[in-house]
mmCIF file of C-alpha atoms in Angstrom:
data_model
loop_
_atom_site.group_PDB
_atom_site.id
_atom_site.type_symbol
_atom_site.label_atom_id
_atom_site.label_comp_id
_atom_site.label_asym_id
_atom_site.label_seq_id
_atom_site.Cartn_x
_atom_site.Cartn_y
_atom_site.Cartn_z
ATOM 1 C CA UNK V 281 50.512 -21.444 -44.876
ATOM 2 C CA UNK V 282 47.772 -20.202 -47.169
ATOM 3 C CA UNK V 283 44.352 -21.692 -46.423
ATOM 4 C CA UNK V 284 42.349 -21.798 -49.650
ATOM 5 C CA UNK V 285 39.649 -23.991 -51.151
ATOM 6 C CA UNK V 286 42.239 -25.820 -53.234
ATOM 7 C CA UNK V 287 44.414 -26.444 -50.158
ATOM 8 C CA UNK V 288 41.449 -27.892 -48.260
ATOM 9 C CA UNK V 289 40.573 -30.196 -51.150
ATOM 10 C CA UNK V 290 44.190 -31.384 -51.426
ATOM 11 C CA UNK V 291 44.209 -32.268 -47.717
ATOM 12 C CA UNK V 292 41.071 -34.375 -48.174
ATOM 13 C CA UNK V 293 42.840 -36.634 -50.707
ATOM 14 C CA UNK V 294 45.637 -37.674 -48.362
ATOM 15 C CA UNK V 295 45.893 -41.284 -47.222
ATOM 16 C CA UNK V 296 45.326 -42.280 -43.592
ATOM 17 C CA UNK V 297 43.097 -44.527 -41.504
ATOM 18 C CA UNK V 298 40.566 -41.720 -41.095
ATOM 19 C CA UNK V 299 40.670 -40.779 -44.798
ATOM 20 C CA UNK V 300 39.903 -44.367 -45.809
ATOM 21 C CA UNK V 301 36.712 -44.544 -43.731
ATOM 22 C CA UNK V 302 33.397 -44.627 -45.560
ATOM 23 C CA UNK V 303 31.946 -41.144 -46.041
ATOM 24 C CA UNK V 304 28.685 -42.098 -44.315
ATOM 25 C CA UNK V 305 30.559 -43.270 -41.218
ATOM 26 C CA UNK V 306 32.581 -40.054 -41.048
ATOM 27 C CA UNK V 307 29.431 -37.968 -41.417
ATOM 28 C CA UNK V 308 27.567 -39.888 -38.696
ATOM 29 C CA UNK V 309 30.620 -39.711 -36.409
ATOM 30 C CA UNK V 310 30.857 -35.931 -36.748
ATOM 31 C CA UNK V 311 27.110 -35.472 -36.221
ATOM 32 C CA UNK V 312 27.303 -37.580 -33.049
ATOM 33 C CA UNK V 313 30.061 -35.356 -31.666
ATOM 34 C CA UNK V 314 28.232 -32.145 -32.594
ATOM 35 C CA UNK V 315 24.906 -33.309 -31.123
ATOM 36 C CA UNK V 316 26.561 -34.310 -27.866
ATOM 37 C CA UNK V 317 28.495 -31.032 -27.626
ATOM 38 C CA UNK V 318 25.212 -29.129 -28.025
ATOM 39 C CA UNK V 319 23.466 -31.363 -25.488
ATOM 40 C CA UNK V 320 25.996 -31.279 -22.652
ATOM 41 C CA UNK V 321 26.548 -28.340 -20.317
ATOM 42 C CA UNK V 322 29.616 -29.826 -18.642
ATOM 43 C CA UNK V 323 32.968 -28.182 -19.373
ATOM 44 C CA UNK V 324 34.861 -31.355 -18.489
ATOM 45 C CA UNK V 325 32.948 -33.356 -21.078
ATOM 46 C CA UNK V 326 33.572 -30.727 -23.758
ATOM 47 C CA UNK V 327 37.270 -30.611 -22.876
ATOM 48 C CA UNK V 328 37.756 -34.366 -23.273
ATOM 49 C CA UNK V 329 35.615 -34.383 -26.423
ATOM 50 C CA UNK V 330 37.921 -31.771 -27.963
ATOM 51 C CA UNK V 331 40.921 -33.918 -26.990
ATOM 52 C CA UNK V 332 39.328 -36.873 -28.786
ATOM 53 C CA UNK V 333 38.766 -34.787 -31.949
ATOM 54 C CA UNK V 334 42.409 -33.657 -31.879
ATOM 55 C CA UNK V 335 43.432 -37.314 -31.520
ATOM 56 C CA UNK V 336 41.462 -38.079 -34.708
ATOM 57 C CA UNK V 337 43.185 -35.151 -36.436
ATOM 58 C CA UNK V 338 46.601 -36.552 -35.500
ATOM 59 C CA UNK V 339 45.543 -40.023 -36.702
ATOM 60 C CA UNK V 340 44.488 -38.511 -40.035
ATOM 61 C CA UNK V 341 47.980 -36.995 -40.532
ATOM 62 C CA UNK V 342 46.584 -33.499 -40.934
ATOM 63 C CA UNK V 343 48.915 -30.655 -40.009
ATOM 64 C CA UNK V 344 47.848 -29.253 -36.637
ATOM 65 C CA UNK V 345 48.904 -25.809 -37.842
ATOM 66 C CA UNK V 346 46.569 -26.143 -40.831
ATOM 67 C CA UNK V 347 43.801 -27.485 -38.581
ATOM 68 C CA UNK V 348 43.912 -24.694 -35.985
ATOM 69 C CA UNK V 349 44.401 -21.989 -38.595
ATOM 70 C CA UNK V 350 41.137 -23.013 -40.265
ATOM 71 C CA UNK V 351 39.348 -22.942 -36.911
ATOM 72 C CA UNK V 352 40.706 -19.460 -36.146
ATOM 73 C CA UNK V 353 39.454 -18.218 -39.516
ATOM 74 C CA UNK V 354 35.896 -19.364 -38.758
ATOM 75 C CA UNK V 355 35.790 -18.807 -34.987
ATOM 76 C CA UNK V 356 35.137 -15.019 -35.022
ATOM 77 C CA UNK V 357 31.756 -15.487 -36.783
ATOM 78 C CA UNK V 358 30.250 -17.416 -33.858
ATOM 79 C CA UNK V 359 32.737 -16.435 -31.184
ATOM 80 C CA UNK V 360 31.486 -12.840 -31.206
ATOM 81 C CA UNK V 361 28.116 -14.035 -29.883
ATOM 82 C CA UNK V 362 29.812 -15.855 -27.006
ATOM 83 C CA UNK V 363 31.919 -12.798 -26.153
ATOM 84 C CA UNK V 364 28.802 -10.640 -25.877
ATOM 85 C CA UNK V 365 27.110 -12.893 -23.309
ATOM 86 C CA UNK V 366 28.874 -11.453 -20.197
ATOM 87 C CA UNK V 367 27.438 -8.019 -21.069
ATOM 88 C CA UNK V 368 23.867 -8.967 -22.013
ATOM 89 C CA UNK V 369 22.928 -11.917 -19.776
ATOM 90 C CA UNK V 370 21.460 -10.813 -16.406
ATOM 91 C CA UNK V 371 22.806 -12.205 -13.174
ATOM 92 C CA UNK V 372 25.328 -11.576 -10.407
ATOM 93 C CA UNK V 373 27.385 -8.511 -11.340
ATOM 94 C CA UNK V 374 31.149 -9.100 -11.220
ATOM 95 C CA UNK V 375 32.382 -5.816 -12.719
ATOM 96 C CA UNK V 376 30.814 -2.492 -13.572
ATOM 97 C CA UNK V 377 32.205 -0.684 -16.599
ATOM 98 C CA UNK V 378 31.697 2.808 -18.061
ATOM 99 C CA UNK V 379 28.609 3.553 -20.150
ATOM 100 C CA UNK V 380 26.491 1.399 -17.852
ATOM 101 C CA UNK V 381 28.012 -1.902 -18.982
ATOM 102 C CA UNK V 382 28.113 -4.765 -16.500
ATOM 103 C CA UNK V 383 29.818 -8.162 -16.571
ATOM 104 C CA UNK V 384 27.771 -10.882 -14.884
ATOM 105 C CA UNK V 385 28.847 -14.270 -13.575
ATOM 106 C CA UNK V 386 26.030 -16.058 -15.413
ATOM 107 C CA UNK V 387 27.011 -14.284 -18.625
ATOM 108 C CA UNK V 388 30.668 -15.302 -18.282
ATOM 109 C CA UNK V 389 29.744 -18.955 -17.681
ATOM 110 C CA UNK V 390 27.195 -19.067 -20.485
ATOM 111 C CA UNK V 391 29.612 -17.361 -22.891
ATOM 112 C CA UNK V 392 32.348 -19.842 -21.962
ATOM 113 C CA UNK V 393 29.911 -22.719 -22.547
ATOM 114 C CA UNK V 394 28.926 -21.378 -25.982
ATOM 115 C CA UNK V 395 32.577 -20.915 -26.906
ATOM 116 C CA UNK V 396 33.430 -24.458 -25.783
ATOM 117 C CA UNK V 397 30.566 -25.918 -27.779
ATOM 118 C CA UNK V 398 31.599 -23.868 -30.788
ATOM 119 C CA UNK V 399 35.198 -25.090 -30.573
ATOM 120 C CA UNK V 400 34.157 -28.753 -30.490
ATOM 121 C CA UNK V 401 31.663 -28.296 -33.333
ATOM 122 C CA UNK V 402 34.096 -26.367 -35.530
ATOM 123 C CA UNK V 403 36.856 -28.882 -34.835
ATOM 124 C CA UNK V 404 34.556 -31.705 -35.949
ATOM 125 C CA UNK V 405 33.478 -29.882 -39.111
ATOM 126 C CA UNK V 406 37.061 -28.960 -40.024
ATOM 127 C CA UNK V 407 38.081 -32.580 -39.448
ATOM 128 C CA UNK V 408 35.293 -33.841 -41.734
ATOM 129 C CA UNK V 409 36.098 -31.402 -44.540
ATOM 130 C CA UNK V 410 39.829 -32.146 -44.206
ATOM 131 C CA UNK V 411 39.503 -35.926 -44.552
ATOM 132 C CA UNK V 412 36.568 -36.151 -46.980
ATOM 133 C CA UNK V 413 36.337 -34.737 -50.517
ATOM 134 C CA UNK V 414 33.412 -32.366 -50.849
ATOM 135 C CA UNK V 415 31.638 -34.490 -53.464
ATOM 136 C CA UNK V 416 31.917 -37.516 -51.181
ATOM 137 C CA UNK V 417 30.169 -35.599 -48.388
ATOM 138 C CA UNK V 418 27.236 -34.846 -50.698
ATOM 139 C CA UNK V 419 27.029 -38.453 -51.891
ATOM 140 C CA UNK V 420 27.092 -39.670 -48.293
ATOM 141 C CA UNK V 421 24.262 -37.299 -47.370
ATOM 142 C CA UNK V 422 22.176 -38.618 -50.261
ATOM 143 C CA UNK V 423 22.808 -42.223 -49.298
ATOM 144 C CA UNK V 424 21.811 -41.434 -45.715
ATOM 145 C CA UNK V 425 18.510 -40.021 -47.054
ATOM 146 C CA UNK V 426 19.084 -36.387 -46.123
ATOM 147 C CA UNK V 427 16.390 -34.029 -47.536
ATOM 148 C CA UNK V 428 16.773 -33.721 -51.317
ATOM 149 C CA UNK V 429 16.574 -29.934 -51.296
ATOM 150 C CA UNK V 430 19.465 -29.776 -48.806
ATOM 151 C CA UNK V 431 21.726 -32.077 -50.817
ATOM 152 C CA UNK V 432 20.838 -30.298 -54.077
ATOM 153 C CA UNK V 433 21.681 -26.866 -52.657
ATOM 154 C CA UNK V 434 24.927 -28.149 -51.196
ATOM 155 C CA UNK V 435 25.825 -29.860 -54.464
ATOM 156 C CA UNK V 436 25.195 -26.687 -56.486
ATOM 157 C CA UNK V 437 27.153 -24.608 -53.962
ATOM 158 C CA UNK V 438 30.121 -26.941 -54.206
ATOM 159 C CA UNK V 439 29.962 -27.094 -57.991
ATOM 160 C CA UNK V 440 30.339 -23.329 -58.387
ATOM 161 C CA UNK V 441 32.289 -22.472 -55.233
ATOM 162 C CA UNK V 442 35.619 -22.897 -56.995
ATOM 163 C CA UNK V 443 34.383 -20.804 -59.923
ATOM 164 C CA UNK V 444 33.474 -17.842 -57.731
ATOM 165 C CA UNK V 445 36.651 -18.212 -55.696
ATOM 166 C CA UNK V 446 38.590 -17.895 -58.952
ATOM 167 C CA UNK V 447 36.438 -14.907 -59.934
ATOM 168 C CA UNK V 448 37.266 -13.223 -56.621
ATOM 169 C CA UNK V 449 40.979 -13.807 -57.234
ATOM 170 C CA UNK V 450 40.645 -12.231 -60.679
ATOM 171 C CA UNK V 451 38.985 -9.151 -59.167
ATOM 172 C CA UNK V 452 41.681 -8.858 -56.489
ATOM 173 C CA UNK V 453 44.471 -9.248 -59.055
ATOM 174 C CA UNK V 454 42.874 -6.544 -61.206
ATOM 175 C CA UNK V 455 42.779 -4.246 -58.176
ATOM 176 C CA UNK V 456 46.434 -4.947 -57.382
ATOM 177 C CA UNK V 457 47.499 -4.044 -60.933
ATOM 178 C CA UNK V 458 45.808 -0.680 -60.378
ATOM 179 C CA UNK V 459 47.723 -0.104 -57.140
ATOM 180 C CA UNK V 460 44.963 -0.944 -54.656
ATOM 181 C CA UNK V 461 46.091 -2.454 -51.359
ATOM 182 C CA UNK V 462 43.629 -2.772 -48.490
ATOM 183 C CA UNK V 463 46.488 -2.614 -45.947
ATOM 184 C CA UNK V 464 48.062 0.525 -47.416
ATOM 185 C CA UNK V 465 47.782 3.105 -44.622
ATOM 186 C CA UNK V 466 48.826 5.914 -46.942
ATOM 187 C CA UNK V 467 45.338 5.917 -48.451
ATOM 188 C CA UNK V 468 42.121 6.954 -46.716
ATOM 189 C CA UNK V 469 40.564 4.266 -44.540
ATOM 190 C CA UNK V 470 37.054 5.163 -45.740
ATOM 191 C CA UNK V 471 38.218 4.922 -49.369
ATOM 192 C CA UNK V 472 39.644 1.433 -48.743
ATOM 193 C CA UNK V 473 36.400 0.330 -47.088
ATOM 194 C CA UNK V 474 34.469 1.683 -50.073
ATOM 195 C CA UNK V 475 36.630 -0.336 -52.472
ATOM 196 C CA UNK V 476 36.044 -3.510 -50.449
ATOM 197 C CA UNK V 477 32.310 -2.797 -50.560
ATOM 198 C CA UNK V 478 32.505 -2.345 -54.337
ATOM 199 C CA UNK V 479 34.277 -5.709 -54.591
ATOM 200 C CA UNK V 480 31.536 -7.445 -52.592
ATOM 201 C CA UNK V 481 28.808 -5.840 -54.729
ATOM 202 C CA UNK V 482 30.638 -6.776 -57.924
ATOM 203 C CA UNK V 483 31.020 -10.387 -56.832
ATOM 204 C CA UNK V 484 27.356 -10.538 -55.771
ATOM 205 C CA UNK V 485 26.202 -9.238 -59.174
ATOM 206 C CA UNK V 486 28.439 -11.691 -61.017
ATOM 207 C CA UNK V 487 27.091 -14.512 -58.829
ATOM 208 C CA UNK V 488 23.500 -13.491 -59.494
ATOM 209 C CA UNK V 489 24.059 -13.300 -63.250
ATOM 210 C CA UNK V 490 25.880 -16.635 -63.299
ATOM 211 C CA UNK V 491 23.124 -18.266 -61.241
ATOM 212 C CA UNK V 492 20.422 -16.994 -63.613
ATOM 213 C CA UNK V 493 22.244 -18.218 -66.712
ATOM 214 C CA UNK V 494 23.025 -21.615 -65.187
ATOM 215 C CA UNK V 495 19.436 -22.123 -64.001
ATOM 216 C CA UNK V 496 18.026 -21.226 -67.422
ATOM 217 C CA UNK V 497 20.489 -23.631 -69.027
ATOM 218 C CA UNK V 498 19.361 -26.377 -66.645
ATOM 219 C CA UNK V 499 15.703 -25.741 -67.457
ATOM 220 C CA UNK V 500 16.449 -25.943 -71.174
ATOM 221 C CA UNK V 501 17.958 -29.368 -70.509
ATOM 222 C CA UNK V 502 14.761 -30.610 -68.794
ATOM 223 C CA UNK V 503 15.844 -30.052 -65.199
ATOM 224 C CA UNK V 504 12.909 -30.863 -62.889
ATOM 225 C CA UNK V 505 14.462 -30.310 -59.471
ATOM 226 C CA UNK V 506 15.288 -33.963 -58.918
ATOM 227 C CA UNK V 507 19.046 -34.600 -58.646
ATOM 228 C CA UNK V 508 20.315 -37.185 -61.083
ATOM 229 C CA UNK V 509 23.839 -38.328 -60.355
ATOM 230 C CA UNK V 510 25.975 -41.421 -60.393
ATOM 231 C CA UNK V 511 26.606 -42.924 -56.960
ATOM 232 C CA UNK V 512 29.594 -45.198 -56.748
ATOM 233 C CA UNK V 513 28.926 -48.271 -54.642
ATOM 234 C CA UNK V 514 31.025 -48.496 -51.496
ATOM 235 C CA UNK V 515 30.913 -51.000 -48.668
ATOM 236 C CA UNK V 516 31.206 -50.288 -44.965
ATOM 237 C CA UNK V 517 34.152 -52.253 -43.592
ATOM 238 C CA UNK V 518 34.929 -53.579 -40.136
ATOM 239 C CA UNK V 519 37.206 -50.614 -39.336
ATOM 240 C CA UNK V 520 34.315 -48.229 -40.056
ATOM 241 C CA UNK V 521 32.082 -49.967 -37.538
ATOM 242 C CA UNK V 522 34.901 -50.185 -34.991
ATOM 243 C CA UNK V 523 35.567 -46.435 -35.043
ATOM 244 C CA UNK V 524 31.860 -45.571 -35.003
ATOM 245 C CA UNK V 525 31.173 -47.861 -32.024
ATOM 246 C CA UNK V 526 34.331 -46.620 -30.292
ATOM 247 C CA UNK V 527 33.204 -43.018 -30.675
ATOM 248 C CA UNK V 528 29.758 -43.877 -29.300
ATOM 249 C CA UNK V 529 31.274 -45.670 -26.299
ATOM 250 C CA UNK V 530 33.611 -42.719 -25.645
ATOM 251 C CA UNK V 531 30.626 -40.343 -25.615
ATOM 252 C CA UNK V 532 28.786 -42.644 -23.201
ATOM 253 C CA UNK V 533 31.891 -42.908 -20.993
ATOM 254 C CA UNK V 534 32.346 -39.122 -20.919
ATOM 255 C CA UNK V 535 28.675 -38.608 -20.048
ATOM 256 C CA UNK V 536 28.697 -41.166 -17.243
ATOM 257 C CA UNK V 537 32.008 -40.034 -15.744
ATOM 258 C CA UNK V 538 31.986 -36.286 -16.405
ATOM 259 C CA UNK V 539 31.689 -35.509 -12.696
ATOM 260 C CA UNK V 540 34.655 -37.681 -11.750
ATOM 261 C CA UNK V 541 37.349 -36.228 -13.989
ATOM 262 C CA UNK V 542 40.269 -34.697 -12.117
ATOM 263 C CA UNK V 543 40.304 -31.475 -14.107
ATOM 264 C CA UNK V 544 38.429 -28.242 -13.456
#
């Protein structure tokens, strides 16, 4: 299954109990889970919190394959930091490796904790983006009084994200018509890396030029930095409050009983 921006947006327009929740409730719910995952240092609590997030994913009728594939695509960016902890954090040495490298017990535990926190946080973010259209997330942030500069930057990013994704596809298609394939082992590895670098530079230059032209166009239309947009009125229903309170009670229950779970 191909994970693209369009695929993610299509998933967010499905119909389920979780999809029908108010955007503000979904945003608060995800922030609660992320804040608690950062706060706790207990593996049992993080394990059961991840189970709860997966339960919400199942309730939202999102494909588990799609869900975990998105997590795996993002995980290496933060997971690399967790994997380095056994080698850089001082403590009780478990193994000694060549080149003076050592694996410490404290490093292994801290790396595992970072990885667990990252999994819960990524799962929550993927859940939010899979059940909420991107524009609805921005509107919810504005209605919750998030900083204006943050919502404006996010809104502009979303507005032109699809445009640059299409531009990247055009560049890749042009390369394919000229016989370029990054996985073709018959060509020099350094040459392939150089072509990828050229693609990144080309996309960066196009993005910079597009940003300059768009900003100048906005200034010519009296843009002052204050976002002006239409916010559709939406009411918070009983189900929204029920799920929010349920999530809060689950977090409290996990915190109070984390030392009594039968696992680990």
